[in-house]
CSV table of C-alpha atoms and ligand atoms in Angstrom, one decimal:
chain,number,residue,atom,x,y,z
A,1,UNK,CA,31.1,-171.4,166.1
A,2,UNK,CA,30.3,-168.8,168.8
A,3,UNK,CA,33.2,-166.6,169.5
A,4,UNK,CA,34.9,-165.6,166.3
A,5,UNK,CA,38.0,-163.5,165.5
A,6,UNK,CA,38.1,-162.0,162.0
A,7,UNK,CA,41.5,-160.9,161.0
A,8,UNK,CA,41.3,-158.3,158.3
A,9,UNK,CA,37.8,-157.3,159.4
A,10,UNK,CA,37.8,-153.9,157.6
A,11,UNK,CA,38.8,-155.4,154.2
A,12,UNK,CA,36.8,-156.4,151.1
A,13,UNK,CA,35.4,-159.6,152.6
A,14,UNK,CA,35.9,-158.9,156.3
A,15,UNK,CA,33.7,-155.9,156.5
A,16,UNK,CA,30.7,-157.8,155.3
A,17,UNK,CA,31.5,-161.2,156.9
A,18,UNK,CA,31.9,-159.6,160.3
A,19,UNK,CA,28.3,-158.2,160.0
A,20,UNK,CA,27.0,-161.5,158.7
A,21,UNK,CA,28.6,-163.5,161.6
A,22,UNK,CA,27.3,-161.0,164.2
A,23,UNK,CA,23.8,-161.7,163.0
A,24,UNK,CA,24.6,-165.4,162.7
A,25,UNK,CA,26.1,-165.9,166.2
A,26,UNK,CA,23.8,-163.9,168.6
A,27,UNK,CA,25.1,-164.1,172.2
A,28,UNK,CA,28.7,-164.7,170.9
A,29,UNK,CA,31.6,-162.3,170.4
A,30,UNK,CA,32.4,-161.6,166.8
A,31,UNK,CA,35.6,-159.6,167.1
A,32,UNK,CA,36.6,-157.3,164.3
A,33,UNK,CA,40.4,-157.6,164.1
A,34,UNK,CA,42.0,-154.6,162.3
A,35,UNK,CA,45.4,-153.0,161.7
A,36,UNK,CA,46.5,-149.4,162.4
A,37,UNK,CA,45.3,-147.2,159.6
A,38,UNK,CA,42.3,-149.5,158.8
A,39,UNK,CA,40.2,-149.0,162.0
A,40,UNK,CA,36.6,-150.1,161.8
A,41,UNK,CA,34.0,-147.3,161.6
A,42,UNK,CA,30.3,-146.8,161.7
A,43,UNK,CA,28.1,-149.9,162.1
A,44,UNK,CA,31.1,-152.3,162.1
A,45,UNK,CA,32.5,-150.5,165.1
A,46,UNK,CA,29.2,-150.0,166.9
A,47,UNK,CA,27.8,-153.5,166.5
A,48,UNK,CA,30.5,-155.5,168.4
A,49,UNK,CA,34.0,-155.7,169.8
A,50,UNK,CA,37.1,-154.7,167.9
A,51,UNK,CA,40.8,-155.3,168.6
A,52,UNK,CA,44.0,-154.3,166.9
A,53,UNK,CA,45.3,-157.6,165.5
A,54,UNK,CA,48.2,-157.5,163.1
A,55,UNK,CA,48.5,-160.9,161.6
A,56,UNK,CA,52.3,-160.6,161.5
A,57,UNK,CA,52.3,-160.4,165.3
A,58,UNK,CA,51.5,-163.8,166.9
A,59,UNK,CA,51.1,-162.3,170.4
A,60,UNK,CA,48.3,-160.0,169.2
A,61,UNK,CA,46.4,-163.0,167.8
A,62,UNK,CA,46.9,-165.0,170.9
A,63,UNK,CA,45.8,-162.2,173.2
A,64,UNK,CA,42.6,-161.6,171.3
A,65,UNK,CA,41.9,-165.3,171.2
A,66,UNK,CA,42.4,-165.5,175.0
A,67,UNK,CA,40.5,-162.3,175.8
A,68,UNK,CA,37.3,-163.3,173.9
A,69,UNK,CA,37.6,-167.1,174.3
A,70,UNK,CA,37.7,-167.5,170.5
A,71,UNK,CA,36.8,-170.8,169.0
A,72,UNK,CA,37.0,-169.9,165.3
A,73,UNK,CA,39.4,-167.6,163.4
A,74,UNK,CA,38.7,-166.2,160.0
A,75,UNK,CA,42.1,-165.2,158.5
A,76,UNK,CA,41.2,-162.7,155.8
A,77,UNK,CA,44.5,-160.7,155.7
A,78,UNK,CA,46.1,-160.6,152.3
A,79,UNK,CA,47.4,-158.5,149.4
A,80,UNK,CA,45.5,-159.2,146.2
A,81,UNK,CA,47.2,-160.5,143.1
A,82,UNK,CA,48.3,-157.4,141.2
A,83,UNK,CA,49.4,-155.4,144.2
A,84,UNK,CA,51.3,-158.4,145.6
A,85,UNK,CA,53.5,-158.4,142.5
A,86,UNK,CA,54.8,-155.0,143.5
A,87,UNK,CA,55.4,-156.1,147.1
A,88,UNK,CA,56.2,-159.8,146.9
A,89,UNK,CA,58.1,-159.9,150.2
A,90,UNK,CA,55.2,-158.4,152.1
A,91,UNK,CA,52.7,-160.7,150.3
A,92,UNK,CA,54.7,-163.7,151.6
A,93,UNK,CA,55.0,-162.2,155.1
A,94,UNK,CA,51.2,-161.7,155.4
A,95,UNK,CA,50.1,-164.7,153.3
A,96,UNK,CA,52.4,-167.3,154.7
A,97,UNK,CA,54.0,-165.8,157.8
A,98,UNK,CA,50.6,-164.6,158.9
A,99,UNK,CA,48.9,-167.9,158.2
A,100,UNK,CA,51.6,-169.7,160.2
A,101,UNK,CA,50.9,-167.4,163.2
A,102,UNK,CA,47.2,-168.2,162.9
A,103,UNK,CA,47.9,-172.0,162.6
A,104,UNK,CA,50.2,-172.0,165.7
A,105,UNK,CA,47.6,-170.0,167.8
A,106,UNK,CA,44.9,-172.4,166.6
A,107,UNK,CA,47.0,-175.4,167.5
A,108,UNK,CA,47.7,-174.1,171.0
A,109,UNK,CA,44.2,-172.8,171.7
A,110,UNK,CA,42.1,-175.4,169.8
A,111,UNK,CA,40.5,-172.9,167.3
A,112,UNK,CA,39.1,-173.8,164.0
A,113,UNK,CA,40.6,-171.8,161.2
A,114,UNK,CA,39.3,-170.5,157.8
A,115,UNK,CA,41.8,-169.1,155.3
A,116,UNK,CA,40.5,-168.3,151.8
A,117,UNK,CA,42.4,-169.7,148.8
A,118,UNK,CA,41.6,-168.4,145.3
A,119,UNK,CA,41.4,-169.1,141.6
A,120,UNK,CA,44.8,-167.5,141.8
A,121,UNK,CA,46.2,-170.7,143.3
A,122,UNK,CA,46.2,-172.2,139.8
A,123,UNK,CA,48.6,-171.5,136.9
A,124,UNK,CA,49.2,-171.8,133.2
A,125,UNK,CA,49.6,-175.6,133.3
A,126,UNK,CA,46.3,-176.1,135.1
A,127,UNK,CA,43.4,-177.3,132.9
A,128,UNK,CA,41.5,-174.1,132.3
A,129,UNK,CA,38.0,-175.3,131.6
A,130,UNK,CA,36.0,-176.9,134.4
A,131,UNK,CA,39.2,-177.0,136.4
A,132,UNK,CA,39.0,-180.1,138.7
A,133,UNK,CA,39.2,-180.0,142.5
A,134,UNK,CA,42.5,-181.9,142.5
A,135,UNK,CA,44.8,-180.9,139.7
A,136,UNK,CA,48.0,-179.2,138.8
A,137,UNK,CA,48.6,-176.0,140.8
A,138,UNK,CA,51.7,-174.2,139.6
A,139,UNK,CA,50.8,-170.5,139.9
A,140,UNK,CA,53.3,-167.9,138.6
A,141,UNK,CA,52.2,-165.0,140.9
A,142,UNK,CA,53.4,-164.5,144.4
A,143,UNK,CA,49.8,-164.3,145.4
A,144,UNK,CA,49.2,-167.8,144.0
A,145,UNK,CA,52.4,-169.2,145.5
A,146,UNK,CA,51.2,-168.0,149.0
A,147,UNK,CA,47.8,-169.5,148.4
A,148,UNK,CA,49.1,-173.0,147.4
A,149,UNK,CA,51.5,-172.9,150.3
A,150,UNK,CA,48.6,-171.9,152.6
A,151,UNK,CA,46.5,-174.8,151.3
A,152,UNK,CA,49.2,-177.3,151.9
A,153,UNK,CA,50.3,-175.9,155.3
A,154,UNK,CA,46.7,-175.8,156.5
A,155,UNK,CA,46.1,-179.5,155.4
A,156,UNK,CA,49.4,-180.4,157.2
A,157,UNK,CA,48.2,-178.8,160.4
A,158,UNK,CA,44.9,-180.7,160.1
A,159,UNK,CA,46.6,-184.0,159.5
A,160,UNK,CA,49.5,-183.6,161.9
A,161,UNK,CA,48.0,-181.6,164.8
A,162,UNK,CA,44.2,-182.1,164.3
A,163,UNK,CA,43.6,-178.4,163.7
A,164,UNK,CA,40.2,-177.9,162.1
A,165,UNK,CA,41.4,-175.9,159.1
A,166,UNK,CA,38.9,-175.5,156.2
A,167,UNK,CA,38.7,-173.2,153.2
A,168,UNK,CA,37.4,-172.4,149.8
A,169,UNK,CA,39.0,-171.1,146.6
A,170,UNK,CA,37.2,-167.9,146.0
A,171,UNK,CA,36.5,-166.7,142.5
A,172,UNK,CA,36.7,-162.9,141.8
A,173,UNK,CA,34.3,-161.4,144.4
A,174,UNK,CA,31.8,-158.7,143.4
A,175,UNK,CA,30.2,-156.4,145.9
A,176,UNK,CA,28.8,-152.9,146.2
A,177,UNK,CA,30.0,-152.5,149.9
A,178,UNK,CA,33.8,-152.4,150.4
A,179,UNK,CA,35.8,-151.9,147.3
A,180,UNK,CA,38.6,-154.5,146.5
A,181,UNK,CA,42.0,-153.1,145.8
A,182,UNK,CA,44.8,-154.4,143.6
A,183,UNK,CA,43.1,-157.6,142.3
A,184,UNK,CA,43.0,-158.9,138.8
A,185,UNK,CA,39.2,-159.5,139.0
A,186,UNK,CA,38.5,-156.0,140.3
A,187,UNK,CA,37.4,-154.8,136.8
A,188,UNK,CA,34.2,-156.7,137.3
A,189,UNK,CA,33.4,-154.4,140.3
A,190,UNK,CA,34.7,-151.2,138.8
A,191,UNK,CA,32.6,-151.7,135.7
A,192,UNK,CA,29.3,-151.4,137.7
A,193,UNK,CA,30.6,-148.2,139.4
A,194,UNK,CA,31.3,-146.6,135.9
A,195,UNK,CA,27.9,-147.8,134.6
A,196,UNK,CA,26.0,-146.2,137.6
A,197,UNK,CA,28.0,-143.0,137.4
A,198,UNK,CA,27.3,-142.7,133.7
A,199,UNK,CA,31.0,-142.9,132.8
A,200,UNK,CA,32.7,-144.8,130.0
A,201,UNK,CA,34.5,-147.9,131.4
A,202,UNK,CA,38.1,-148.5,130.4
A,203,UNK,CA,38.5,-152.3,130.7
A,204,UNK,CA,42.0,-153.5,131.6
A,205,UNK,CA,41.5,-157.0,130.2
A,206,UNK,CA,40.9,-158.0,126.6
A,207,UNK,CA,37.8,-159.6,125.2
A,208,UNK,CA,37.7,-163.4,125.7
A,209,UNK,CA,39.4,-163.2,129.1
A,210,UNK,CA,37.1,-165.6,131.1
A,211,UNK,CA,37.4,-165.9,134.9
A,212,UNK,CA,35.2,-167.3,137.6
A,213,UNK,CA,33.3,-164.6,139.5
A,214,UNK,CA,30.9,-164.7,142.5
A,215,UNK,CA,28.5,-162.2,144.1
A,216,UNK,CA,29.5,-161.4,147.7
A,217,UNK,CA,26.4,-162.8,149.4
A,218,UNK,CA,27.2,-166.3,148.0
A,219,UNK,CA,30.8,-166.0,149.0
A,220,UNK,CA,29.9,-165.0,152.6
A,221,UNK,CA,27.5,-167.9,152.8
A,222,UNK,CA,30.2,-170.3,151.6
A,223,UNK,CA,32.6,-169.0,154.2
A,224,UNK,CA,30.0,-169.7,157.0
A,225,UNK,CA,28.7,-173.0,155.6
A,226,UNK,CA,32.1,-174.6,155.1
A,227,UNK,CA,33.0,-173.9,158.8
A,228,UNK,CA,29.7,-175.5,159.9
A,229,UNK,CA,29.8,-178.5,157.6
A,230,UNK,CA,29.6,-182.0,159.0
A,231,UNK,CA,33.3,-182.9,159.3
A,232,UNK,CA,32.6,-186.6,158.7
A,233,UNK,CA,31.5,-185.8,155.1
A,234,UNK,CA,34.6,-183.8,154.2
A,235,UNK,CA,37.1,-185.6,152.0
A,236,UNK,CA,38.9,-182.3,151.3
A,237,UNK,CA,39.7,-179.4,153.5
A,238,UNK,CA,42.0,-176.9,151.9
A,239,UNK,CA,40.6,-175.8,149.6
A,240,UNK,CA,37.3,-176.4,147.9
A,241,UNK,CA,36.6,-175.1,144.4
A,242,UNK,CA,33.4,-173.0,144.5
A,243,UNK,CA,31.8,-171.4,141.5
A,244,UNK,CA,28.7,-169.6,140.4
A,245,UNK,CA,29.4,-167.8,137.1
A,246,UNK,CA,32.2,-167.3,134.5
A,247,UNK,CA,32.3,-164.4,132.0
A,248,UNK,CA,34.6,-162.2,130.0
A,249,UNK,CA,34.5,-158.4,129.7
A,250,UNK,CA,32.2,-158.6,126.7
A,251,UNK,CA,29.6,-160.7,128.4
A,252,UNK,CA,29.4,-158.5,131.6
A,253,UNK,CA,29.3,-155.3,129.5
A,254,UNK,CA,26.5,-156.7,127.4
A,255,UNK,CA,24.5,-157.7,130.5
A,256,UNK,CA,25.0,-154.2,132.0
A,257,UNK,CA,23.9,-152.6,128.7
A,258,UNK,CA,20.6,-154.5,129.0
A,259,UNK,CA,19.9,-152.5,132.2
A,260,UNK,CA,21.9,-149.3,131.4
A,261,UNK,CA,21.4,-148.8,127.6
A,262,UNK,CA,23.9,-145.9,127.3
A,263,UNK,CA,26.7,-147.8,128.9
A,264,UNK,CA,30.0,-147.7,127.0
A,265,UNK,CA,33.1,-149.8,127.4
A,266,UNK,CA,36.5,-149.4,125.7
A,267,UNK,CA,39.7,-151.3,126.2
A,268,UNK,CA,42.9,-150.0,127.9
A,269,UNK,CA,44.9,-153.1,128.6
A,270,UNK,CA,47.0,-153.6,131.7
A,271,UNK,CA,49.7,-156.1,130.7
A,272,UNK,CA,50.3,-157.3,134.3
A,273,UNK,CA,46.6,-158.0,135.0
A,274,UNK,CA,46.2,-159.6,131.5
A,275,UNK,CA,49.1,-161.9,132.1
A,276,UNK,CA,47.8,-162.9,135.5
A,277,UNK,CA,44.2,-163.4,134.2
A,278,UNK,CA,45.5,-165.5,131.3
A,279,UNK,CA,47.3,-167.9,133.7
A,280,UNK,CA,44.1,-168.5,135.8
A,281,UNK,CA,41.3,-170.9,135.0
A,282,UNK,CA,38.3,-169.9,132.8
A,283,UNK,CA,35.8,-171.9,135.0
A,284,UNK,CA,36.1,-174.1,138.0
A,285,UNK,CA,34.4,-177.5,138.6
A,286,UNK,CA,32.9,-177.2,142.1
A,287,UNK,CA,31.3,-180.7,142.3
A,288,UNK,CA,33.3,-181.7,145.4
A,289,UNK,CA,31.9,-178.8,147.4
A,290,UNK,CA,28.5,-179.6,146.2
A,291,UNK,CA,28.9,-183.3,147.2
A,292,UNK,CA,30.7,-182.8,150.5
A,293,UNK,CA,28.9,-179.9,152.1
A,294,UNK,CA,26.0,-179.1,149.8
A,295,UNK,CA,27.4,-175.9,148.3
A,296,UNK,CA,25.1,-174.2,145.9
A,297,UNK,CA,25.3,-170.6,144.5
A,298,UNK,CA,22.2,-168.4,144.5
A,299,UNK,CA,23.3,-165.6,142.2
A,300,UNK,CA,23.9,-165.7,138.4
A,301,UNK,CA,25.0,-162.8,136.3
A,302,UNK,CA,21.5,-161.4,135.7
A,303,UNK,CA,20.5,-161.5,139.4
A,304,UNK,CA,23.8,-160.1,140.5
A,305,UNK,CA,23.6,-157.3,138.0
A,306,UNK,CA,20.1,-156.3,139.1
A,307,UNK,CA,21.2,-156.2,142.7
A,308,UNK,CA,24.5,-154.4,142.1
A,309,UNK,CA,22.8,-151.6,140.1
A,310,UNK,CA,20.0,-151.1,142.6
A,311,UNK,CA,22.4,-150.9,145.5
A,312,UNK,CA,25.0,-148.8,143.8
A,313,UNK,CA,22.4,-146.3,142.6
A,314,UNK,CA,21.3,-145.9,146.3
A,315,UNK,CA,25.0,-145.6,147.4
A,316,UNK,CA,26.3,-143.2,144.7
A,317,UNK,CA,23.4,-141.1,143.3
B,1,LIG,N1,40.2,-161.4,143.5
B,1,LIG,C1,41.6,-161.9,143.6
B,1,LIG,C2,42.5,-161.1,142.7
B,1,LIG,O1,42.1,-160.7,141.7
B,1,LIG,C3,41.7,-163.3,143.2
B,1,LIG,O2,41.4,-164.1,144.3
B,1,LIG,O3,43.6,-160.9,143.1
C-alpha cells in the first residue's frame, strides 16, 4: 500500500483515516476523494492531494486512480442506517452502485479495495450474543441490505477476478473528531458531547439496548491492518467481525458519571433507531479476525471514556 485513494475522505471515518494513512505511507500519495459540498479543509487539505471523486461516477474514480497510480482504494462513501431509511434509493445507489464502480475500476487497474461492512449487516434472525463470523444475515434495513450485498459482491470479485477485496464489520464508531450523522449508534458519540457541555442527554434508545461499539483509533488500525495482512492466512475476506466493547445506554452513562459526577441522562425514544438497534447483535465474536490477522483492540470503555472527555474538553471548552 503506497498510493491510496480514499473515497469519502471528509466523512466520519475518512477524515481520520486519510491523516493516519498519510503518516503511514510516507513518500506515497494518499488522495482525499471528496464530493461537492464536502470539500476537505485545514490540515486534511494541506497535508496531501485531494480530488473530487463522486462514487456514483466511475470515470472520476478511474481518472483519480490513473493520475496518482493508485494501488489501494478505501471506499468509505455511505449513508448511515437511520438516514438511509429516509433515502433508500440513494443508499442503494451509493452503497451498491458505488461499490460496483469501485470493484470494476479495481478489476481493470489491479487495485486492492477496502469497503467497510457493519454490525448493520445482521438482522433479527441472527444470533444476538457472540454473533459468529459466519451466520444468518437477513438485515431489515436498506443499510444492512447494501452491506450484505457489498460483502457478497466483494467476495465474488475476489473469487472470479482475483481482485484483492478485504473488509471488516465495524461496530458503532466513537470519536471526538468528525461527527457521525444519521446512524443508530451515534448516541454513544452525542452522549460525550452533552456530558462535556454540561447538558442533560436525551437518549434515543431504551435501557438494555446493547450494541458493539469501538473507539476510532482501534477502527482505523483495523482498516490498515486488514489491508496489510498476509493473504495466505486469510480464510475470510468480506467481512471480518471485529469487536472491542459492548454496552447499553445505562452502562455508558454510568461510566461517564464516574468522570462527570453531575451528568444526567433521560430517555426520549426514537422508534426508528430503537427498531434498528433491536435487530442488530448485542455483541460480536471476533475470533476469526484474531486468528487470521492478529486483530486485537486496545481501547475498552474506561480508556475510551478518559480519552474522549480529555479531547472533547480541549475541543469544546
Ligand atoms: N454506525 C452505523 C450506524 O449506526 C452502523 O454501522 O448506522
